[in-house]
mmCIF file of C-alpha atoms and ligand atoms in Angstrom:
data_model
loop_
_atom_site.group_PDB
_atom_site.id
_atom_site.type_symbol
_atom_site.label_atom_id
_atom_site.label_comp_id
_atom_site.label_asym_id
_atom_site.label_seq_id
_atom_site.Cartn_x
_atom_site.Cartn_y
_atom_site.Cartn_z
ATOM 1 C CA MET G 29 0.000 0.000 0.000
ATOM 2 C CA THR G 30 1.004 3.563 -0.600
ATOM 3 C CA ARG G 31 1.768 6.485 1.685
ATOM 4 C CA LEU G 32 1.920 9.821 -0.051
ATOM 5 C CA LEU G 33 2.129 13.509 0.774
ATOM 6 C CA LEU G 34 0.887 16.274 -1.475
ATOM 7 C CA ILE G 35 2.644 19.628 -1.096
ATOM 8 C CA GLY G 36 2.029 22.816 -3.054
ATOM 9 C CA ALA G 37 1.069 26.466 -2.729
ATOM 10 C CA PRO G 38 -2.566 27.329 -2.029
ATOM 11 C CA GLY G 39 -4.370 27.114 -5.368
ATOM 12 C CA ALA G 40 -1.905 24.680 -6.946
ATOM 13 C CA GLY G 41 -4.739 22.128 -7.207
ATOM 14 C CA LYS G 42 -3.856 19.845 -4.301
ATOM 15 C CA GLY G 43 -7.423 19.122 -3.201
ATOM 16 C CA THR G 44 -8.598 18.156 -6.684
ATOM 17 C CA GLN G 45 -5.598 15.932 -7.337
ATOM 18 C CA ALA G 46 -5.771 14.390 -3.865
ATOM 19 C CA VAL G 47 -9.239 13.016 -4.579
ATOM 20 C CA LYS G 48 -8.156 11.572 -7.935
ATOM 21 C CA LEU G 49 -4.987 9.979 -6.572
ATOM 22 C CA ALA G 50 -6.710 8.535 -3.541
ATOM 23 C CA GLU G 51 -9.294 6.939 -5.822
ATOM 24 C CA THR G 52 -6.610 5.478 -8.062
ATOM 25 C CA PHE G 53 -4.580 4.050 -5.185
ATOM 26 C CA GLY G 54 -7.564 3.009 -3.062
ATOM 27 C CA ILE G 55 -6.372 5.015 -0.081
ATOM 28 C CA PRO G 56 -8.090 7.780 1.907
ATOM 29 C CA ALA G 57 -7.281 11.399 1.018
ATOM 30 C CA ILE G 58 -6.778 13.169 4.298
ATOM 31 C CA SER G 59 -6.993 16.939 4.011
ATOM 32 C CA THR G 60 -6.388 18.878 7.214
ATOM 33 C CA GLY G 61 -7.995 21.922 5.554
ATOM 34 C CA ASP G 62 -11.170 19.897 4.843
ATOM 35 C CA ILE G 63 -11.241 18.551 8.395
ATOM 36 C CA PHE G 64 -10.905 22.082 9.779
ATOM 37 C CA ARG G 65 -13.622 23.364 7.427
ATOM 38 C CA ASP G 66 -15.995 20.549 8.509
ATOM 39 C CA ASN G 67 -15.400 21.538 12.114
ATOM 40 C CA VAL G 68 -16.030 25.202 11.326
ATOM 41 C CA LYS G 69 -19.294 24.267 9.611
ATOM 42 C CA ASN G 70 -20.410 22.127 12.563
ATOM 43 C CA GLU G 71 -19.336 24.833 15.006
ATOM 44 C CA THR G 72 -17.252 22.483 17.152
ATOM 45 C CA GLU G 73 -14.697 23.823 19.634
ATOM 46 C CA LEU G 74 -11.934 22.811 17.222
ATOM 47 C CA GLY G 75 -13.805 24.625 14.460
ATOM 48 C CA LYS G 76 -14.065 27.836 16.458
ATOM 49 C CA LEU G 77 -10.369 27.756 17.212
ATOM 50 C CA ALA G 78 -9.360 26.859 13.647
ATOM 51 C CA LYS G 79 -11.567 29.559 12.151
ATOM 52 C CA SER G 80 -9.781 32.321 14.041
ATOM 53 C CA TYR G 81 -6.580 31.374 12.224
ATOM 54 C CA MET G 82 -8.001 30.327 8.869
ATOM 55 C CA ASP G 83 -9.888 33.568 8.363
ATOM 56 C CA ARG G 84 -6.593 35.434 8.611
ATOM 57 C CA GLY G 85 -4.662 33.074 6.358
ATOM 58 C CA GLU G 86 -2.508 31.902 9.284
ATOM 59 C CA TYR G 87 -1.754 28.304 10.178
ATOM 60 C CA VAL G 88 -3.663 26.575 12.947
ATOM 61 C CA PRO G 89 -1.181 25.881 15.799
ATOM 62 C CA ASP G 90 0.997 22.802 15.347
ATOM 63 C CA SER G 91 -0.118 21.163 18.593
ATOM 64 C CA VAL G 92 -3.758 21.193 17.473
ATOM 65 C CA THR G 93 -3.009 20.090 13.921
ATOM 66 C CA ASN G 94 -0.638 17.314 14.955
ATOM 67 C CA ASP G 95 -3.155 15.827 17.403
ATOM 68 C CA LEU G 96 -5.804 15.856 14.721
ATOM 69 C CA VAL G 97 -3.609 14.000 12.230
ATOM 70 C CA ARG G 98 -2.342 11.506 14.801
ATOM 71 C CA ASP G 99 -5.928 10.636 15.602
ATOM 72 C CA ARG G 100 -6.924 10.397 11.939
ATOM 73 C CA LEU G 101 -3.989 8.170 10.973
ATOM 74 C CA THR G 102 -4.859 5.606 13.631
ATOM 75 C CA GLN G 103 -8.300 5.047 12.095
ATOM 76 C CA ALA G 104 -8.649 1.711 10.334
ATOM 77 C CA ASP G 105 -8.935 3.021 6.771
ATOM 78 C CA ALA G 106 -5.601 4.853 7.015
ATOM 79 C CA LYS G 107 -3.624 1.910 8.379
ATOM 80 C CA PRO G 108 -2.782 0.347 5.001
ATOM 81 C CA GLY G 109 -2.034 3.655 3.267
ATOM 82 C CA PHE G 110 -3.046 7.290 2.903
ATOM 83 C CA LEU G 111 -2.549 10.485 0.989
ATOM 84 C CA LEU G 112 -2.019 13.522 3.194
ATOM 85 C CA ASP G 113 -3.124 16.746 1.509
ATOM 86 C CA GLY G 114 -1.916 19.919 3.231
ATOM 87 C CA TYR G 115 -0.017 18.263 6.059
ATOM 88 C CA PRO G 116 2.757 18.605 7.132
ATOM 89 C CA ARG G 117 3.077 22.350 6.560
ATOM 90 C CA THR G 118 5.690 23.282 9.171
ATOM 91 C CA ALA G 119 9.035 21.859 10.300
ATOM 92 C CA ASP G 120 7.448 20.830 13.602
ATOM 93 C CA GLN G 121 4.721 18.921 11.756
ATOM 94 C CA VAL G 122 7.385 17.043 9.779
ATOM 95 C CA VAL G 123 9.007 15.925 13.025
ATOM 96 C CA GLU G 124 5.640 14.860 14.445
ATOM 97 C CA LEU G 125 4.668 12.954 11.313
ATOM 98 C CA ASP G 126 8.051 11.209 11.330
ATOM 99 C CA GLY G 127 7.292 10.109 14.876
ATOM 100 C CA MET G 128 3.821 8.851 13.997
ATOM 101 C CA LEU G 129 5.156 6.808 11.092
ATOM 102 C CA THR G 130 8.069 5.416 13.077
ATOM 103 C CA ASP G 131 5.673 4.400 15.864
ATOM 104 C CA ALA G 132 3.534 2.633 13.275
ATOM 105 C CA GLY G 133 6.601 0.970 11.727
ATOM 106 C CA THR G 134 5.948 2.571 8.351
ATOM 107 C CA ALA G 135 7.432 5.269 6.125
ATOM 108 C CA LEU G 136 6.475 7.586 3.288
ATOM 109 C CA ASP G 137 6.750 6.365 -0.288
ATOM 110 C CA ALA G 138 6.835 9.779 -1.978
ATOM 111 C CA VAL G 139 6.119 13.472 -1.585
ATOM 112 C CA VAL G 140 4.376 14.964 -4.608
ATOM 113 C CA LEU G 141 5.211 18.647 -5.094
ATOM 114 C CA LEU G 142 2.590 20.322 -7.250
ATOM 115 C CA THR G 143 3.933 23.534 -8.782
ATOM 116 C CA ALA G 144 2.059 26.519 -10.227
ATOM 117 C CA ASP G 145 3.175 30.108 -10.774
ATOM 118 C CA THR G 146 1.907 32.783 -8.430
ATOM 119 C CA ASP G 147 -0.273 34.662 -10.943
ATOM 120 C CA GLU G 148 -2.056 31.466 -11.874
ATOM 121 C CA VAL G 149 -2.495 30.499 -8.246
ATOM 122 C CA VAL G 150 -4.013 33.868 -7.313
ATOM 123 C CA ARG G 151 -6.314 33.719 -10.337
ATOM 124 C CA ARG G 152 -7.504 30.232 -9.330
ATOM 125 C CA LEU G 153 -8.079 31.254 -5.728
ATOM 126 C CA LEU G 154 -10.070 34.338 -6.688
ATOM 127 C CA ASN G 155 -12.190 32.182 -9.002
ATOM 128 C CA ARG G 156 -12.740 29.659 -6.251
ATOM 129 C CA ALA G 157 -13.851 32.496 -3.985
ATOM 130 C CA ILE G 158 -16.639 33.215 -6.454
ATOM 131 C CA GLU G 159 -17.542 29.550 -6.996
ATOM 132 C CA GLN G 160 -17.291 28.201 -3.436
ATOM 133 C CA GLY G 161 -17.480 31.308 -1.272
ATOM 134 C CA ARG G 162 -14.607 30.254 0.960
ATOM 135 C CA ALA G 163 -13.988 32.817 3.712
ATOM 136 C CA ASP G 164 -10.218 32.591 3.266
ATOM 137 C CA ASP G 165 -10.278 33.293 -0.464
ATOM 138 C CA THR G 166 -10.363 37.111 -0.300
ATOM 139 C CA GLU G 167 -7.438 38.904 -1.932
ATOM 140 C CA ASP G 168 -5.740 40.028 1.305
ATOM 141 C CA VAL G 169 -6.056 36.634 2.929
ATOM 142 C CA ILE G 170 -4.862 34.911 -0.252
ATOM 143 C CA ARG G 171 -1.743 37.086 -0.211
ATOM 144 C CA ARG G 172 -1.089 36.192 3.416
ATOM 145 C CA ARG G 173 -1.626 32.464 2.753
ATOM 146 C CA LEU G 174 0.926 32.563 -0.048
ATOM 147 C CA GLU G 175 3.418 34.346 2.235
ATOM 148 C CA VAL G 176 2.926 31.833 5.015
ATOM 149 C CA TYR G 177 3.356 29.013 2.503
ATOM 150 C CA GLU G 178 6.669 30.484 1.266
ATOM 151 C CA GLU G 179 7.941 31.091 4.800
ATOM 152 C CA GLN G 180 6.887 27.899 6.515
ATOM 153 C CA THR G 181 6.002 25.205 3.998
ATOM 154 C CA ALA G 182 8.201 25.728 0.912
ATOM 155 C CA PRO G 183 11.341 24.899 2.974
ATOM 156 C CA LEU G 184 9.931 21.439 3.708
ATOM 157 C CA VAL G 185 10.572 20.531 0.093
ATOM 158 C CA ASN G 186 14.308 20.652 0.883
ATOM 159 C CA THR G 187 13.817 18.426 3.890
ATOM 160 C CA TYR G 188 12.068 15.770 1.825
ATOM 161 C CA SER G 189 14.409 16.240 -1.158
ATOM 162 C CA ALA G 190 17.303 15.368 1.118
ATOM 163 C CA ARG G 191 15.488 12.089 1.741
ATOM 164 C CA ASN G 192 15.074 11.611 -1.996
ATOM 165 C CA LEU G 193 11.288 11.485 -1.710
ATOM 166 C CA VAL G 194 10.181 14.456 -3.808
ATOM 167 C CA VAL G 195 8.429 14.064 -7.136
ATOM 168 C CA THR G 196 7.888 17.484 -8.754
ATOM 169 C CA VAL G 197 4.928 17.818 -11.100
ATOM 170 C CA ASP G 198 3.704 20.840 -13.067
ATOM 171 C CA GLY G 199 0.233 21.609 -11.724
ATOM 172 C CA LEU G 200 -0.823 23.736 -14.702
ATOM 173 C CA GLY G 201 -3.205 22.268 -17.238
ATOM 174 C CA ALA G 202 -6.397 20.226 -17.333
ATOM 175 C CA VAL G 203 -7.170 18.232 -14.183
ATOM 176 C CA ASP G 204 -6.864 14.833 -15.905
ATOM 177 C CA GLU G 205 -3.620 15.841 -17.583
ATOM 178 C CA VAL G 206 -2.092 16.790 -14.242
ATOM 179 C CA THR G 207 -3.304 13.530 -12.672
ATOM 180 C CA ALA G 208 -1.723 11.587 -15.536
ATOM 181 C CA ARG G 209 1.550 13.477 -15.013
ATOM 182 C CA ILE G 210 1.582 12.644 -11.309
ATOM 183 C CA LEU G 211 0.819 8.971 -11.945
ATOM 184 C CA ALA G 212 3.572 8.774 -14.572
ATOM 185 C CA ALA G 213 6.100 10.442 -12.248
ATOM 186 C CA LEU G 214 5.194 8.061 -9.425
ATOM 187 C CA ALA G 215 5.355 5.047 -11.744
ATOM 188 C CA GLN G 216 8.894 6.070 -12.712
ATOM 189 C CA ARG G 217 9.808 5.586 -9.084
ATOM 190 C CA GLY G 218 8.115 2.214 -8.996
ATOM 191 C CA ILE G 219 5.021 3.493 -7.213
ATOM 192 C CA SER G 220 1.833 2.374 -8.908
ATOM 193 C CA ALA G 221 -1.696 1.459 -7.943
HETATM 194 P P1 LIG R 28 -6.177 24.210 2.800
HETATM 195 O O1 LIG R 28 -7.559 23.838 2.455
HETATM 196 O O2 LIG R 28 -5.246 23.039 2.826
HETATM 197 O O3 LIG R 28 -5.643 25.344 1.980
HETATM 198 O O4 LIG R 28 -6.210 24.741 4.315
HETATM 199 C C1 LIG R 28 -7.004 25.838 4.677
HETATM 200 C C2 LIG R 28 -6.510 26.449 5.995
HETATM 201 O O5 LIG R 28 -6.583 25.459 7.039
HETATM 202 C C3 LIG R 28 -5.057 26.894 5.992
HETATM 203 O O6 LIG R 28 -4.880 28.183 5.440
HETATM 204 C C4 LIG R 28 -4.733 26.848 7.483
HETATM 205 O O7 LIG R 28 -5.299 27.942 8.168
HETATM 206 C C5 LIG R 28 -5.485 25.600 7.919
HETATM 207 N N1 LIG R 28 -4.628 24.402 7.782
HETATM 208 C C6 LIG R 28 -4.802 23.350 6.943
HETATM 209 N N2 LIG R 28 -3.826 22.448 7.081
HETATM 210 C C7 LIG R 28 -2.994 22.929 8.038
HETATM 211 C C8 LIG R 28 -1.780 22.467 8.614
HETATM 212 N N3 LIG R 28 -1.207 21.310 8.241
HETATM 213 N N4 LIG R 28 -1.227 23.238 9.580
HETATM 214 C C9 LIG R 28 -1.774 24.380 9.989
HETATM 215 N N5 LIG R 28 -2.897 24.886 9.461
HETATM 216 C C10 LIG R 28 -3.508 24.182 8.490
#
């Protein structure tokens, strides 16, 4: 079974590709952003806390996010494999995830880096704001999310590159084309469904 991470700037198309890849590999797509949004919608305590950060384009604190993922990864469907979309996003989260995987006696197979240039990403996010009405898709918040990504998450690519896990895929183009690119890049490394 396969254990994958999906990393990329906001708007690079991670969520869309996560669903497609998870389907192909028969593993759950675990999106911390989706879990936070569900909690916001259901007005849980976690949701209230998460919202105060999300609305500003800031990251939810590591302690909260790490606990959430630890809990999710111990659920039965994630035991054989998973695709994490939007986690880890900070150096601390990498350390925590390493610990979770070591405890479970498993390891990552690959980290898919989905690239997209900034203009395209902003255009996609503004479009999504119109289509989905996400509270964190206003122009100011989008700018902040991109900054936070560059500061805190982009450096993780180096961490995983040093482990020879990163597969870089151009995220521009039709959804199915991008999926095909990712699958081909993974297959080159001997990772296939
Ligand atoms: P996403 O849908 O992945 O873009 O996530 C939406 C928002 O949820 C982010 O801007 C953060 O506020 C929060 N979030 C999602 N994943 C994480 C994470 N791994 N660490 C901290 N905050 C996160």
